[in-house]
Amino acid sequence: MKAAVVRAFGEPLVMEDRPDPEPGPGQVRVRVEASGLCHTDIHAAHGDWPVKPSPPFVPGHEGVGLVEQLGDGVTHLAVGQRVAVPWLGKACGRCEHCLSGWETLCEQQINTGYGCDGGYAEKMLAWADFAQPVPDGVSAIDAAPLTCAGVTTYRALKVAGVRPAQLVAISGVGGLGHLAVQYAKIAGATVAAIDVTDEKLELATALGADLVIDARKDDVGEVLKRHGGAHAAIALAVNEGAFAAVNSGLRRGGKLVMVALPAHGSIQVPIFDTVLNGTSVIGSIVGTRQDLAEVFQLHAAGHTKVISETRPLASVNESIDEVLRGEVKARIVFDLLGAGR
Ligand SMILES: [Zn+2]
Ligand SMILES: [Zn+2]
């Protein structure tokens, strides 16, 4: 089987022929149909973050495909069934976090495409308990971006406790943001979308944003304050300045939810304003299996639209460059079977 492999940080990925991986107990082998390109994969390939993967490894945590072989003890999945293999490849299931609905914080977790090989390959392994069944009516090409971009923003809005009639700021309308806008609308919020290209602001409007803010020329904090301030701001743009800008646009009691991960990023949180205004700064990382099940359910019911462009896996390096140049409207999905939607 073919796989796109990171052999050294910062080097182009190498297409390799590898033997099909053998599922161990509790695992399944998946014939990958589609695999999304998340910015995290680029950070992984560059070794950008303090905790690094160990090359050689196969990135990718938006792999979707058909179960091809069951490992020992797997009884709840069937050969031929479509599953998604998210970032949360495995968690311990026993710790405080796992037992309290926060398996995303498990310290024993193994992350797909980071701590084990991921979805930039024709075949991959998954722990069966964490391979999420994809409902009928959801294509592999749509399921791929939902598997990280979807679940991550859906969870972030839950973390923010968004309620109807609230003003929610979505900072960054890309792979994550275009879904965040839709989840915020589903939650009944008024949505302010923030970006720096006309194309992305137009996309946000088309997806239901009530207000768009062009951060190239508008003072984001000031515009949000003019509308009463945001009850919640979801920071998705990989840019430190964008975090500080939305933080300044919160209303009293508002919440800044940090999701994007600029390498070595930090922001200044003004103590006086934070205390007086009772605002919160919260981190949110991906989502649980239940969150992903709900994301798929919403999509199967026709409530969300996934914007993506498909590419062959062999174009992985050019595709990464496109993302880094900011040229991709929402999400690149590698179409491994050439089957399209
Ligand atoms: Zn991701
Ligand atoms: Zn755990």
CSV table of C-alpha atoms and ligand atoms in Angstrom, one decimal:
chain,number,residue,atom,x,y,z
A,1,MET,CA,0.0,0.0,0.0
A,2,LYS,CA,1.1,3.6,-0.6
A,3,ALA,CA,1.6,6.0,2.2
A,4,ALA,CA,2.9,9.6,2.4
A,5,VAL,CA,5.6,9.5,5.1
A,6,VAL,CA,7.4,12.2,7.1
A,7,ARG,CA,11.0,11.1,7.1
A,8,ALA,CA,12.5,14.2,8.6
A,9,PHE,CA,10.9,17.4,10.1
A,10,GLY,CA,10.6,20.2,7.5
A,11,GLU,CA,11.4,17.9,4.6
A,12,PRO,CA,8.9,17.1,1.8
A,13,LEU,CA,6.8,14.0,2.5
A,14,VAL,CA,7.9,10.8,0.7
A,15,MET,CA,5.5,8.5,-1.1
A,16,GLU,CA,6.4,5.0,0.0
A,17,ASP,CA,5.2,1.5,-0.7
A,18,ARG,CA,4.7,-0.3,2.6
A,19,PRO,CA,3.2,-3.7,3.5
A,20,ASP,CA,-0.4,-3.6,4.6
A,21,PRO,CA,-0.5,-3.1,8.4
A,22,GLU,CA,-1.8,-6.0,10.5
A,23,PRO,CA,-4.5,-5.1,13.0
A,24,GLY,CA,-3.6,-6.1,16.6
A,25,PRO,CA,-6.2,-7.1,19.3
A,26,GLY,CA,-8.9,-4.4,19.5
A,27,GLN,CA,-7.9,-2.9,16.2
A,28,VAL,CA,-9.2,-2.8,12.6
A,29,ARG,CA,-7.6,-2.2,9.3
A,30,VAL,CA,-9.3,0.5,7.2
A,31,ARG,CA,-9.1,0.9,3.5
A,32,VAL,CA,-8.9,4.7,3.4
A,33,GLU,CA,-11.3,6.4,0.9
A,34,ALA,CA,-10.7,10.0,1.9
A,35,SER,CA,-8.3,11.9,4.2
A,36,GLY,CA,-8.4,15.5,5.1
A,37,LEU,CA,-5.4,17.9,5.4
A,38,CYS,CA,-5.5,19.7,8.7
A,39,HIS,CA,-3.1,22.4,9.7
A,40,THR,CA,-2.0,20.1,12.6
A,41,ASP,CA,-0.6,17.7,10.0
A,42,ILE,CA,1.7,20.4,8.8
A,43,HIS,CA,2.8,21.3,12.3
A,44,ALA,CA,3.5,17.5,12.8
A,45,ALA,CA,5.5,17.3,9.6
A,46,HIS,CA,7.5,20.4,10.7
A,47,GLY,CA,8.0,19.3,14.3
A,48,ASP,CA,6.7,22.7,15.3
A,49,TRP,CA,5.3,21.8,18.8
A,50,PRO,CA,6.9,21.1,22.1
A,51,VAL,CA,5.8,17.4,22.1
A,52,LYS,CA,7.0,16.0,18.8
A,53,PRO,CA,6.1,12.9,16.8
A,54,SER,CA,9.0,10.5,15.9
A,55,PRO,CA,9.8,10.3,12.2
A,56,PRO,CA,9.3,8.2,10.1
A,57,PHE,CA,5.5,8.6,10.6
A,58,VAL,CA,2.4,8.9,8.4
A,59,PRO,CA,0.4,12.0,9.3
A,60,GLY,CA,-3.4,12.5,9.0
A,61,HIS,CA,-6.2,12.5,11.5
A,62,GLU,CA,-9.2,12.9,9.1
A,63,GLY,CA,-9.0,9.4,7.6
A,64,VAL,CA,-12.3,7.9,6.5
A,65,GLY,CA,-12.7,4.5,4.9
A,66,LEU,CA,-14.1,1.0,4.9
A,67,VAL,CA,-13.2,-1.6,7.6
A,68,GLU,CA,-11.3,-4.3,5.8
A,69,GLN,CA,-10.1,-6.6,8.5
A,70,LEU,CA,-11.0,-7.1,12.2
A,71,GLY,CA,-8.4,-7.7,14.9
A,72,ASP,CA,-9.0,-10.1,17.7
A,73,GLY,CA,-11.9,-9.2,20.0
A,74,VAL,CA,-13.6,-6.7,17.7
A,75,THR,CA,-17.3,-7.5,17.6
A,76,HIS,CA,-19.1,-4.2,17.1
A,77,LEU,CA,-17.7,-3.2,13.7
A,78,ALA,CA,-18.2,-5.2,10.5
A,79,VAL,CA,-16.1,-5.6,7.4
A,80,GLY,CA,-17.3,-3.1,4.8
A,81,GLN,CA,-18.5,-0.6,7.3
A,82,ARG,CA,-17.5,3.0,6.8
A,83,VAL,CA,-15.6,4.6,9.8
A,84,ALA,CA,-13.7,7.7,10.6
A,85,VAL,CA,-10.4,7.7,12.4
A,86,PRO,CA,-10.0,10.9,14.4
A,87,TRP,CA,-7.1,12.6,16.3
A,88,LEU,CA,-8.2,10.8,19.5
A,89,GLY,CA,-6.9,7.4,18.3
A,90,LYS,CA,-7.2,5.9,21.7
A,91,ALA,CA,-7.7,7.0,25.3
A,92,CYS,CA,-7.3,4.9,28.5
A,93,GLY,CA,-11.0,4.7,29.4
A,94,ARG,CA,-10.2,4.6,33.1
A,95,CYS,CA,-8.9,8.0,34.2
A,96,GLU,CA,-10.7,11.0,35.7
A,97,HIS,CA,-10.9,12.7,32.3
A,98,CYS,CA,-12.1,9.6,30.4
A,99,LEU,CA,-14.8,8.9,33.1
A,100,SER,CA,-16.1,12.4,33.2
A,101,GLY,CA,-16.8,13.0,29.5
A,102,TRP,CA,-13.4,14.6,28.9
A,103,GLU,CA,-11.6,11.7,27.1
A,104,THR,CA,-10.0,14.4,25.0
A,105,LEU,CA,-7.8,15.3,28.0
A,106,CYS,CA,-6.7,11.7,28.8
A,107,GLU,CA,-3.0,11.7,29.5
A,108,GLN,CA,-2.6,8.2,28.1
A,109,GLN,CA,-4.2,9.1,24.7
A,110,ILE,CA,-2.6,8.2,21.5
A,111,ASN,CA,-3.1,10.6,18.6
A,112,THR,CA,-3.6,9.5,15.1
A,113,GLY,CA,-1.0,10.7,12.6
A,114,TYR,CA,1.2,11.8,15.5
A,115,GLY,CA,1.7,9.1,18.1
A,116,CYS,CA,0.8,6.4,15.6
A,117,ASP,CA,0.5,6.3,11.8
A,118,GLY,CA,-2.4,8.2,10.3
A,119,GLY,CA,-4.6,8.6,7.3
A,120,TYR,CA,-2.2,9.8,4.5
A,121,ALA,CA,-2.1,6.2,3.3
A,122,GLU,CA,-4.2,3.7,1.4
A,123,LYS,CA,-4.6,1.6,4.5
A,124,MET,CA,-4.4,2.4,8.2
A,125,LEU,CA,-5.0,0.9,11.6
A,126,ALA,CA,-7.5,2.1,14.1
A,127,TRP,CA,-8.6,1.2,17.6
A,128,ALA,CA,-12.0,-0.1,17.0
A,129,ASP,CA,-13.5,1.6,20.1
A,130,PHE,CA,-12.4,5.0,18.7
A,131,ALA,CA,-13.2,4.4,15.1
A,132,GLN,CA,-16.4,6.3,14.6
A,133,PRO,CA,-19.1,4.7,12.4
A,134,VAL,CA,-20.1,7.1,9.6
A,135,PRO,CA,-23.9,7.1,9.0
A,136,ASP,CA,-25.4,6.3,5.7
A,137,GLY,CA,-25.8,9.4,3.5
A,138,VAL,CA,-22.5,10.9,4.6
A,139,SER,CA,-19.9,10.6,1.9
A,140,ALA,CA,-16.3,9.8,2.8
A,141,ILE,CA,-15.2,13.1,1.2
A,142,ASP,CA,-17.6,15.1,3.5
A,143,ALA,CA,-16.9,12.9,6.5
A,144,ALA,CA,-13.1,13.6,6.4
A,145,PRO,CA,-13.2,17.3,7.3
A,146,LEU,CA,-16.0,16.6,9.9
A,147,THR,CA,-13.6,14.2,11.6
A,148,CYS,CA,-11.4,17.0,12.9
A,149,ALA,CA,-12.5,20.4,11.7
A,150,GLY,CA,-16.1,19.6,12.4
A,151,VAL,CA,-15.8,17.9,15.8
A,152,THR,CA,-13.3,20.5,17.0
A,153,THR,CA,-15.5,23.5,16.3
A,154,TYR,CA,-18.6,21.7,17.5
A,155,ARG,CA,-16.9,21.0,20.8
A,156,ALA,CA,-15.6,24.5,21.1
A,157,LEU,CA,-19.1,25.9,20.8
A,158,LYS,CA,-20.2,23.5,23.5
A,159,VAL,CA,-17.3,24.6,25.7
A,160,ALA,CA,-18.4,28.2,25.2
A,161,GLY,CA,-21.9,27.2,26.3
A,162,VAL,CA,-23.4,29.0,23.3
A,163,ARG,CA,-27.2,29.7,23.6
A,164,PRO,CA,-29.8,31.2,21.2
A,165,ALA,CA,-29.7,35.0,20.9
A,166,GLN,CA,-26.0,35.2,21.8
A,167,LEU,CA,-23.4,36.9,19.7
A,168,VAL,CA,-20.7,34.5,18.7
A,169,ALA,CA,-17.5,35.6,17.0
A,170,ILE,CA,-15.8,33.1,14.7
A,171,SER,CA,-12.2,34.3,14.1
A,172,GLY,CA,-10.9,32.6,10.9
A,173,VAL,CA,-13.2,31.1,8.2
A,174,GLY,CA,-11.2,28.2,6.8
A,175,GLY,CA,-11.5,24.5,7.2
A,176,LEU,CA,-12.6,24.9,10.8
A,177,GLY,CA,-14.3,28.3,10.7
A,178,HIS,CA,-16.7,27.4,7.8
A,179,LEU,CA,-18.1,24.7,10.0
A,180,ALA,CA,-18.0,26.8,13.2
A,181,VAL,CA,-20.2,29.4,11.5
A,182,GLN,CA,-22.8,26.7,10.8
A,183,TYR,CA,-22.7,25.1,14.3
A,184,ALA,CA,-23.1,28.5,15.8
A,185,LYS,CA,-26.2,29.1,13.6
A,186,ILE,CA,-27.6,25.7,14.5
A,187,ALA,CA,-27.2,26.7,18.2
A,188,GLY,CA,-29.3,29.8,17.4
A,189,ALA,CA,-26.6,32.4,17.8
A,190,THR,CA,-26.0,35.6,15.9
A,191,VAL,CA,-22.7,35.0,14.1
A,192,ALA,CA,-19.9,37.5,13.4
A,193,ALA,CA,-17.3,36.0,11.1
A,194,ILE,CA,-13.8,37.5,10.9
A,195,ASP,CA,-11.2,37.0,8.2
A,196,VAL,CA,-8.7,38.8,6.0
A,197,THR,CA,-9.8,37.7,2.5
A,198,ASP,CA,-12.9,38.7,0.5
A,199,GLU,CA,-13.4,35.1,-0.6
A,200,LYS,CA,-13.6,33.8,3.0
A,201,LEU,CA,-15.8,36.6,4.2
A,202,GLU,CA,-18.2,35.8,1.2
A,203,LEU,CA,-18.1,32.1,2.2
A,204,ALA,CA,-19.1,33.0,5.7
A,205,THR,CA,-22.0,35.1,4.5
A,206,ALA,CA,-23.1,32.3,2.2
A,207,LEU,CA,-23.0,29.9,5.2
A,208,GLY,CA,-25.2,32.1,7.3
A,209,ALA,CA,-23.0,34.6,9.1
A,210,ASP,CA,-25.0,37.6,10.1
A,211,LEU,CA,-22.1,40.0,10.2
A,212,VAL,CA,-18.6,39.8,8.6
A,213,ILE,CA,-15.6,41.7,9.9
A,214,ASP,CA,-12.6,42.3,7.6
A,215,ALA,CA,-9.6,42.3,10.0
A,216,ARG,CA,-7.5,44.0,7.3
A,217,LYS,CA,-9.3,47.2,7.7
A,218,ASP,CA,-11.7,47.0,10.7
A,219,ASP,CA,-10.8,47.1,14.4
A,220,VAL,CA,-12.3,43.7,15.3
A,221,GLY,CA,-12.7,44.5,19.0
A,222,GLU,CA,-14.4,47.8,18.3
A,223,VAL,CA,-16.9,46.3,15.8
A,224,LEU,CA,-17.9,43.5,18.1
A,225,LYS,CA,-18.3,46.0,21.0
A,226,ARG,CA,-20.5,48.2,18.8
A,227,HIS,CA,-22.8,45.1,18.6
A,228,GLY,CA,-22.7,44.7,22.3
A,229,GLY,CA,-19.6,42.5,22.5
A,230,ALA,CA,-19.4,38.8,21.9
A,231,HIS,CA,-20.7,36.3,24.4
A,232,ALA,CA,-18.2,33.9,22.9
A,233,ALA,CA,-15.3,34.1,20.5
A,234,ILE,CA,-13.9,31.0,18.9
A,235,ALA,CA,-10.2,31.6,17.9
A,236,LEU,CA,-9.5,29.5,14.8
A,237,ALA,CA,-7.0,31.7,12.9
A,238,VAL,CA,-3.4,30.6,13.3
A,239,ASN,CA,-2.3,34.1,14.2
A,240,GLU,CA,-1.6,35.4,17.7
A,241,GLY,CA,-2.8,38.9,16.9
A,242,ALA,CA,-6.2,37.5,15.9
A,243,PHE,CA,-6.6,35.9,19.4
A,244,ALA,CA,-6.0,39.3,21.1
A,245,ALA,CA,-8.3,41.1,18.7
A,246,VAL,CA,-11.3,38.9,19.5
A,247,ASN,CA,-10.5,38.9,23.2
A,248,SER,CA,-10.9,42.6,23.2
A,249,GLY,CA,-14.3,42.3,21.6
A,250,LEU,CA,-15.9,40.1,24.3
A,251,ARG,CA,-18.8,41.5,26.3
A,252,ARG,CA,-18.8,41.2,30.1
A,253,GLY,CA,-18.9,37.6,31.1
A,254,GLY,CA,-17.8,36.6,27.6
A,255,LYS,CA,-15.6,33.6,26.8
A,256,LEU,CA,-12.6,33.3,24.5
A,257,VAL,CA,-12.2,29.8,23.4
A,258,MET,CA,-8.7,29.1,22.0
A,259,VAL,CA,-8.6,26.4,19.3
A,260,ALA,CA,-6.0,27.2,16.7
A,261,LEU,CA,-2.4,26.4,17.6
A,262,PRO,CA,0.2,29.0,16.3
A,263,ALA,CA,3.6,27.5,17.0
A,264,HIS,CA,5.0,29.0,20.2
A,265,GLY,CA,2.0,31.3,20.4
A,266,SER,CA,1.0,33.4,23.4
A,267,ILE,CA,-1.1,36.5,24.0
A,268,GLN,CA,-1.2,39.2,26.7
A,269,VAL,CA,-4.4,38.9,28.7
A,270,PRO,CA,-5.0,42.3,30.4
A,271,ILE,CA,-5.6,41.5,34.1
A,272,PHE,CA,-7.6,44.6,34.9
A,273,ASP,CA,-10.1,44.1,32.1
A,274,THR,CA,-10.4,40.4,32.6
A,275,VAL,CA,-11.1,40.8,36.3
A,276,LEU,CA,-13.6,43.7,35.9
A,277,ASN,CA,-15.4,42.2,33.0
A,278,GLY,CA,-15.4,38.6,34.3
A,279,THR,CA,-14.2,37.2,31.0
A,280,SER,CA,-12.7,33.7,30.6
A,281,VAL,CA,-10.0,32.3,28.4
A,282,ILE,CA,-10.5,28.6,27.8
A,283,GLY,CA,-8.6,26.0,25.6
A,284,SER,CA,-10.5,23.4,23.7
A,285,ILE,CA,-8.9,20.5,21.9
A,286,VAL,CA,-10.8,18.3,19.4
A,287,GLY,CA,-13.9,16.5,20.7
A,288,THR,CA,-15.1,13.3,22.1
A,289,ARG,CA,-16.6,10.3,20.3
A,290,GLN,CA,-20.0,11.5,21.3
A,291,ASP,CA,-19.3,14.9,19.8
A,292,LEU,CA,-18.2,13.3,16.5
A,293,ALA,CA,-21.3,11.1,16.5
A,294,GLU,CA,-23.4,14.3,16.8
A,295,VAL,CA,-21.5,16.0,14.1
A,296,PHE,CA,-22.2,13.1,11.7
A,297,GLN,CA,-25.8,13.1,12.8
A,298,LEU,CA,-26.2,16.8,12.0
A,299,HIS,CA,-24.6,16.3,8.6
A,300,ALA,CA,-26.7,13.2,7.7
A,301,ALA,CA,-29.8,15.3,8.6
A,302,GLY,CA,-28.7,17.9,6.0
A,303,HIS,CA,-27.9,20.7,8.6
A,304,THR,CA,-24.3,21.3,7.5
A,305,LYS,CA,-22.4,21.8,4.3
A,306,VAL,CA,-18.8,20.8,4.0
A,307,ILE,CA,-16.6,22.9,1.6
A,308,SER,CA,-13.6,21.0,0.3
A,309,GLU,CA,-11.4,20.5,-2.7
A,310,THR,CA,-10.1,17.0,-3.6
A,311,ARG,CA,-6.6,16.1,-4.5
A,312,PRO,CA,-4.7,12.9,-5.1
A,313,LEU,CA,-2.5,11.8,-2.2
A,314,ALA,CA,0.6,12.1,-4.4
A,315,SER,CA,0.1,15.9,-4.4
A,316,VAL,CA,0.6,16.0,-0.7
A,317,ASN,CA,3.6,18.4,-0.7
A,318,GLU,CA,2.0,20.8,-3.2
A,319,SER,CA,-1.2,20.7,-1.1
A,320,ILE,CA,0.7,21.6,2.0
A,321,ASP,CA,2.2,24.6,0.2
A,322,GLU,CA,-1.2,25.7,-0.9
A,323,VAL,CA,-2.5,25.7,2.7
A,324,LEU,CA,0.6,27.6,3.9
A,325,ARG,CA,0.0,30.2,1.2
A,326,GLY,CA,-3.6,30.6,2.4
A,327,GLU,CA,-4.9,29.7,-1.0
A,328,VAL,CA,-7.3,27.0,0.1
A,329,LYS,CA,-10.9,28.1,0.5
A,330,ALA,CA,-11.8,25.6,3.3
A,331,ARG,CA,-10.3,22.1,3.3
A,332,ILE,CA,-8.2,19.9,1.0
A,333,VAL,CA,-9.3,16.3,1.1
A,334,PHE,CA,-7.1,13.6,-0.4
A,335,ASP,CA,-9.4,11.3,-2.5
A,336,LEU,CA,-7.7,8.0,-2.4
A,337,LEU,CA,-10.1,6.1,-4.6
A,338,GLY,CA,-10.6,8.9,-7.1
A,339,ALA,CA,-14.3,8.3,-6.5
A,340,GLY,CA,-15.3,11.9,-5.7
A,341,ARG,CA,-18.4,12.5,-3.7
B,1,ZN,ZN,-7.0,18.6,12.9
B,2,ZN,ZN,-8.0,8.4,30.2
